[in-house]
C-alpha cells in the first residue's frame, strides 16, 4: 500500500492503481485501501468504480468522514447531485471543521440553484478558512445569481486580497 500511496502523491495513478488493486485483493476488509484505490480511480475519471469502492469503505468504516467526502465528490462528478449532498452532509456531520466539505456542498447547492444553502455553505467554509480565495470567489458567484451585486463585489475583492497575500 505504501508504494501505491507514494504514486498517488506523485499523481502517477497509472502505477498506483494496479498496486492498490492488489492490496485490496489481499486485504478485502481494509476500508482505507479501498478508499485509496477509489481516490486514484476518481482522479483518473473512473467514477463508477470509485463510487463502488467508497461505498464499500463506508460499509466497513462508516465513521470516517474522508470516505463520505470522497463519495460526495464522486457523485458530484457523475452529476448525481442529490446523492452528493447527502454524502457531503454526512462528511460535515462527522467532521464539522473541514472547510473543503462545506465548499463542496456550496458548489453542489449552487449547481442545483439552491442559492441560500450555497451561501450558507460557502460562509461556513470561509469561517473555517478565511484565507482561501476560491471560497470568497464562489460566494461572489452565488451572490450574483441572487442579484446581490454589492455583496458579490465584496467577495471578489476579498478573493483578490487572499490571492495577493498568498504570494
PDB file of C-alpha atoms in Angstrom:
ATOM      1  CA  UNK A   1       0.000   0.000   0.000  1.00  0.00           C
ATOM      2  CA  UNK A   2       2.889   2.384   0.716  1.00  0.00           C
ATOM      3  CA  UNK A   3       4.054   2.167  -2.894  1.00  0.00           C
ATOM      4  CA  UNK A   4       0.534   2.835  -4.136  1.00  0.00           C
ATOM      5  CA  UNK A   5       0.224   5.837  -1.819  1.00  0.00           C
ATOM      6  CA  UNK A   6       3.631   7.088  -2.980  1.00  0.00           C
ATOM      7  CA  UNK A   7       2.478   7.043  -6.605  1.00  0.00           C
ATOM      8  CA  UNK A   8      -0.836   8.730  -5.703  1.00  0.00           C
ATOM      9  CA  UNK A   9       1.082  11.568  -4.030  1.00  0.00           C
ATOM     10  CA  UNK A  10       3.078  11.963  -7.239  1.00  0.00           C
ATOM     11  CA  UNK A  11      -0.197  11.874  -9.208  1.00  0.00           C
ATOM     12  CA  UNK A  12       1.015   8.751 -11.006  1.00  0.00           C
ATOM     13  CA  UNK A  13      -2.298   6.915 -10.974  1.00  0.00           C
ATOM     14  CA  UNK A  14      -1.271   4.578 -13.798  1.00  0.00           C
ATOM     15  CA  UNK A  15       1.291   2.985 -11.459  1.00  0.00           C
ATOM     16  CA  UNK A  16      -0.757   3.355  -8.278  1.00  0.00           C
ATOM     17  CA  UNK A  17      -3.947   1.678  -9.487  1.00  0.00           C
ATOM     18  CA  UNK A  18      -2.558  -1.829 -10.177  1.00  0.00           C
ATOM     19  CA  UNK A  19      -0.639  -1.810  -6.893  1.00  0.00           C
ATOM     20  CA  UNK A  20      -3.672  -0.670  -4.923  1.00  0.00           C
ATOM     21  CA  UNK A  21      -5.906  -3.224  -6.654  1.00  0.00           C
ATOM     22  CA  UNK A  22      -3.524  -5.921  -5.454  1.00  0.00           C
ATOM     23  CA  UNK A  23      -3.613  -4.511  -1.909  1.00  0.00           C
ATOM     24  CA  UNK A  24      -7.432  -4.508  -1.956  1.00  0.00           C
ATOM     25  CA  UNK A  25      -7.457  -8.093  -3.235  1.00  0.00           C
ATOM     26  CA  UNK A  26      -5.094  -9.182  -0.439  1.00  0.00           C
ATOM     27  CA  UNK A  27      -6.938  -7.163   2.249  1.00  0.00           C
ATOM     28  CA  UNK A  28     -10.633  -7.211   1.314  1.00  0.00           C
ATOM     29  CA  UNK A  29     -11.709  -5.871   4.724  1.00  0.00           C
ATOM     30  CA  UNK A  30      -9.348  -2.873   4.754  1.00  0.00           C
ATOM     31  CA  UNK A  31     -11.503   0.214   4.294  1.00  0.00           C
ATOM     32  CA  UNK A  32      -8.550   2.556   3.850  1.00  0.00           C
ATOM     33  CA  UNK A  33      -7.124   0.518   0.957  1.00  0.00           C
ATOM     34  CA  UNK A  34     -10.490   0.715  -0.784  1.00  0.00           C
ATOM     35  CA  UNK A  35     -10.535   4.465  -0.155  1.00  0.00           C
ATOM     36  CA  UNK A  36      -7.002   4.892  -1.571  1.00  0.00           C
ATOM     37  CA  UNK A  37      -7.859   2.887  -4.692  1.00  0.00           C
ATOM     38  CA  UNK A  38     -11.132   4.784  -5.050  1.00  0.00           C
ATOM     39  CA  UNK A  39      -9.247   8.083  -4.817  1.00  0.00           C
ATOM     40  CA  UNK A  40      -6.843   7.032  -7.575  1.00  0.00           C
ATOM     41  CA  UNK A  41      -9.737   5.908  -9.765  1.00  0.00           C
ATOM     42  CA  UNK A  42     -11.632   9.132  -9.063  1.00  0.00           C
ATOM     43  CA  UNK A  43      -8.604  11.164 -10.178  1.00  0.00           C
ATOM     44  CA  UNK A  44      -8.482   9.057 -13.359  1.00  0.00           C
ATOM     45  CA  UNK A  45     -12.178   9.708 -14.042  1.00  0.00           C
ATOM     46  CA  UNK A  46     -13.378   6.158 -13.317  1.00  0.00           C
ATOM     47  CA  UNK A  47     -16.319   7.409 -11.284  1.00  0.00           C
ATOM     48  CA  UNK A  48     -18.424   4.247 -11.102  1.00  0.00           C
ATOM     49  CA  UNK A  49     -15.519   2.162  -9.809  1.00  0.00           C
ATOM     50  CA  UNK A  50     -14.565   4.891  -7.348  1.00  0.00           C
ATOM     51  CA  UNK A  51     -18.139   5.159  -6.053  1.00  0.00           C
ATOM     52  CA  UNK A  52     -18.338   1.392  -5.507  1.00  0.00           C
ATOM     53  CA  UNK A  53     -15.066   1.421  -3.554  1.00  0.00           C
ATOM     54  CA  UNK A  54     -16.047   4.427  -1.435  1.00  0.00           C
ATOM     55  CA  UNK A  55     -19.395   2.807  -0.638  1.00  0.00           C
ATOM     56  CA  UNK A  56     -17.582  -0.372   0.399  1.00  0.00           C
ATOM     57  CA  UNK A  57     -15.141   1.619   2.567  1.00  0.00           C
ATOM     58  CA  UNK A  58     -18.114   3.296   4.269  1.00  0.00           C
ATOM     59  CA  UNK A  59     -19.768  -0.076   4.847  1.00  0.00           C
ATOM     60  CA  UNK A  60     -16.574  -1.240   6.590  1.00  0.00           C
ATOM     61  CA  UNK A  61     -15.941   2.019   8.474  1.00  0.00           C
ATOM     62  CA  UNK A  62     -18.982   4.316   8.482  1.00  0.00           C
ATOM     63  CA  UNK A  63     -17.496   6.967  10.773  1.00  0.00           C
ATOM     64  CA  UNK A  64     -14.574   8.133   8.635  1.00  0.00           C
ATOM     65  CA  UNK A  65     -15.518  11.497   7.168  1.00  0.00           C
ATOM     66  CA  UNK A  66     -12.974  11.286   4.323  1.00  0.00           C
ATOM     67  CA  UNK A  67     -14.846   8.332   2.831  1.00  0.00           C
ATOM     68  CA  UNK A  68     -18.147  10.240   2.797  1.00  0.00           C
ATOM     69  CA  UNK A  69     -16.415  13.338   1.420  1.00  0.00           C
ATOM     70  CA  UNK A  70     -14.795  11.370  -1.400  1.00  0.00           C
ATOM     71  CA  UNK A  71     -18.101   9.666  -2.188  1.00  0.00           C
ATOM     72  CA  UNK A  72     -19.794  13.070  -2.344  1.00  0.00           C
ATOM     73  CA  UNK A  73     -17.154  14.372  -4.743  1.00  0.00           C
ATOM     74  CA  UNK A  74     -17.526  11.279  -6.939  1.00  0.00           C
ATOM     75  CA  UNK A  75     -21.306  11.687  -7.011  1.00  0.00           C
ATOM     76  CA  UNK A  76     -20.872  15.363  -7.916  1.00  0.00           C
ATOM     77  CA  UNK A  77     -18.607  14.378 -10.812  1.00  0.00           C
ATOM     78  CA  UNK A  78     -21.296  11.938 -12.004  1.00  0.00           C
ATOM     79  CA  UNK A  79     -23.894  14.735 -11.650  1.00  0.00           C
ATOM     80  CA  UNK A  80     -25.787  12.741  -9.018  1.00  0.00           C
ATOM     81  CA  UNK A  81     -26.298  15.896  -7.015  1.00  0.00           C
ATOM     82  CA  UNK A  82     -28.864  14.630  -4.505  1.00  0.00           C
ATOM     83  CA  UNK A  83     -26.556  11.788  -3.500  1.00  0.00           C
ATOM     84  CA  UNK A  84     -23.610  14.196  -3.441  1.00  0.00           C
ATOM     85  CA  UNK A  85     -25.427  16.468  -0.988  1.00  0.00           C
ATOM     86  CA  UNK A  86     -26.327  13.545   1.284  1.00  0.00           C
ATOM     87  CA  UNK A  87     -22.734  12.256   1.353  1.00  0.00           C
ATOM     88  CA  UNK A  88     -21.218  15.694   1.867  1.00  0.00           C
ATOM     89  CA  UNK A  89     -23.658  16.496   4.671  1.00  0.00           C
ATOM     90  CA  UNK A  90     -22.649  13.244   6.387  1.00  0.00           C
ATOM     91  CA  UNK A  91     -18.978  14.203   5.994  1.00  0.00           C
ATOM     92  CA  UNK A  92     -19.733  17.604   7.565  1.00  0.00           C
ATOM     93  CA  UNK A  93     -21.590  15.923  10.419  1.00  0.00           C
ATOM     94  CA  UNK A  94     -18.616  13.637  11.101  1.00  0.00           C
ATOM     95  CA  UNK A  95     -16.038  16.442  10.812  1.00  0.00           C
ATOM     96  CA  UNK A  96     -17.597  19.890  11.155  1.00  0.00           C
ATOM     97  CA  UNK A  97     -14.166  21.570  10.988  1.00  0.00           C
ATOM     98  CA  UNK A  98     -13.325  20.685   7.372  1.00  0.00           C
ATOM     99  CA  UNK A  99     -13.843  23.787   5.198  1.00  0.00           C
ATOM    100  CA  UNK A 100     -13.453  21.827   1.955  1.00  0.00           C
ATOM    101  CA  UNK A 101     -16.570  19.813   2.760  1.00  0.00           C
ATOM    102  CA  UNK A 102     -18.627  22.996   3.136  1.00  0.00           C
ATOM    103  CA  UNK A 103     -17.093  24.447  -0.022  1.00  0.00           C
ATOM    104  CA  UNK A 104     -18.033  21.305  -1.957  1.00  0.00           C
ATOM    105  CA  UNK A 105     -21.541  21.457  -0.527  1.00  0.00           C
ATOM    106  CA  UNK A 106     -21.762  25.072  -1.651  1.00  0.00           C
ATOM    107  CA  UNK A 107     -20.716  24.130  -5.169  1.00  0.00           C
ATOM    108  CA  UNK A 108     -23.364  21.408  -5.401  1.00  0.00           C
ATOM    109  CA  UNK A 109     -26.081  23.630  -3.911  1.00  0.00           C
ATOM    110  CA  UNK A 110     -25.125  26.352  -6.404  1.00  0.00           C
ATOM    111  CA  UNK A 111     -25.387  23.912  -9.316  1.00  0.00           C
ATOM    112  CA  UNK A 112     -28.827  22.869  -8.046  1.00  0.00           C
ATOM    113  CA  UNK A 113     -29.775  26.586  -7.790  1.00  0.00           C
ATOM    114  CA  UNK A 114     -30.304  26.237  -4.037  1.00  0.00           C
ATOM    115  CA  UNK A 115     -28.630  29.568  -3.526  1.00  0.00           C
ATOM    116  CA  UNK A 116     -29.484  30.146   0.135  1.00  0.00           C
ATOM    117  CA  UNK A 117     -27.943  26.792   1.054  1.00  0.00           C
ATOM    118  CA  UNK A 118     -24.949  27.582  -1.177  1.00  0.00           C
ATOM    119  CA  UNK A 119     -24.408  30.928   0.567  1.00  0.00           C
ATOM    120  CA  UNK A 120     -24.615  29.279   3.991  1.00  0.00           C
ATOM    121  CA  UNK A 121     -22.153  26.570   2.952  1.00  0.00           C
ATOM    122  CA  UNK A 122     -19.640  28.991   1.437  1.00  0.00           C
ATOM    123  CA  UNK A 123     -19.878  31.243   4.511  1.00  0.00           C
ATOM    124  CA  UNK A 124     -19.149  28.261   6.764  1.00  0.00           C
ATOM    125  CA  UNK A 125     -16.128  27.336   4.616  1.00  0.00           C
ATOM    126  CA  UNK A 126     -14.890  30.940   4.860  1.00  0.00           C
ATOM    127  CA  UNK A 127     -15.446  30.980   8.616  1.00  0.00           C
ATOM    128  CA  UNK A 128     -13.208  27.904   8.896  1.00  0.00           C
ATOM    129  CA  UNK A 129     -10.586  29.113   6.388  1.00  0.00           C
ATOM    130  CA  UNK A 130     -10.912  32.837   5.620  1.00  0.00           C
ATOM    131  CA  UNK A 131      -7.728  32.950   3.513  1.00  0.00           C
ATOM    132  CA  UNK A 132      -8.954  30.610   0.759  1.00  0.00           C
ATOM    133  CA  UNK A 133      -9.640  32.795  -2.290  1.00  0.00           C
ATOM    134  CA  UNK A 134     -11.792  30.186  -4.052  1.00  0.00           C
ATOM    135  CA  UNK A 135     -14.299  30.228  -1.203  1.00  0.00           C
ATOM    136  CA  UNK A 136     -14.787  34.003  -1.475  1.00  0.00           C
ATOM    137  CA  UNK A 137     -14.965  33.883  -5.266  1.00  0.00           C
ATOM    138  CA  UNK A 138     -17.592  31.128  -5.259  1.00  0.00           C
ATOM    139  CA  UNK A 139     -19.648  33.012  -2.690  1.00  0.00           C
ATOM    140  CA  UNK A 140     -19.442  36.024  -5.009  1.00  0.00           C
ATOM    141  CA  UNK A 141     -20.746  33.981  -7.948  1.00  0.00           C
ATOM    142  CA  UNK A 142     -23.655  32.803  -5.827  1.00  0.00           C
ATOM    143  CA  UNK A 143     -24.457  36.357  -4.754  1.00  0.00           C
ATOM    144  CA  UNK A 144     -24.509  37.316  -8.435  1.00  0.00           C
ATOM    145  CA  UNK A 145     -27.039  34.558  -9.066  1.00  0.00           C
ATOM    146  CA  UNK A 146     -29.154  36.183  -6.351  1.00  0.00           C
ATOM    147  CA  UNK A 147     -28.714  39.645  -7.971  1.00  0.00           C
ATOM    148  CA  UNK A 148     -26.842  40.813  -4.867  1.00  0.00           C
ATOM    149  CA  UNK A 149     -24.113  42.542  -6.828  1.00  0.00           C
ATOM    150  CA  UNK A 150     -22.681  44.662  -3.991  1.00  0.00           C
ATOM    151  CA  UNK A 151     -22.163  41.544  -1.887  1.00  0.00           C
ATOM    152  CA  UNK A 152     -20.608  39.803  -4.897  1.00  0.00           C
ATOM    153  CA  UNK A 153     -18.112  42.648  -5.405  1.00  0.00           C
ATOM    154  CA  UNK A 154     -17.106  42.472  -1.722  1.00  0.00           C
ATOM    155  CA  UNK A 155     -16.426  38.767  -2.120  1.00  0.00           C
ATOM    156  CA  UNK A 156     -14.355  39.279  -5.266  1.00  0.00           C
ATOM    157  CA  UNK A 157     -12.268  41.934  -3.512  1.00  0.00           C
ATOM    158  CA  UNK A 158     -11.653  39.553  -0.615  1.00  0.00           C
ATOM    159  CA  UNK A 159     -10.692  36.819  -3.074  1.00  0.00           C
ATOM    160  CA  UNK A 160      -8.189  39.138  -4.773  1.00  0.00           C
ATOM    161  CA  UNK A 161      -6.739  40.122  -1.400  1.00  0.00           C
ATOM    162  CA  UNK A 162      -6.361  36.446  -0.462  1.00  0.00           C
ATOM    163  CA  UNK A 163      -4.573  35.698  -3.732  1.00  0.00           C
ATOM    164  CA  UNK A 164      -2.213  38.676  -3.313  1.00  0.00           C
ATOM    165  CA  UNK A 165      -1.376  37.787   0.285  1.00  0.00           C
ATOM    166  CA  UNK A 166      -0.562  34.195  -0.665  1.00  0.00           C
ATOM    167  CA  UNK A 167       2.439  35.279  -2.759  1.00  0.00           C
TER     168      UNK A 167
END
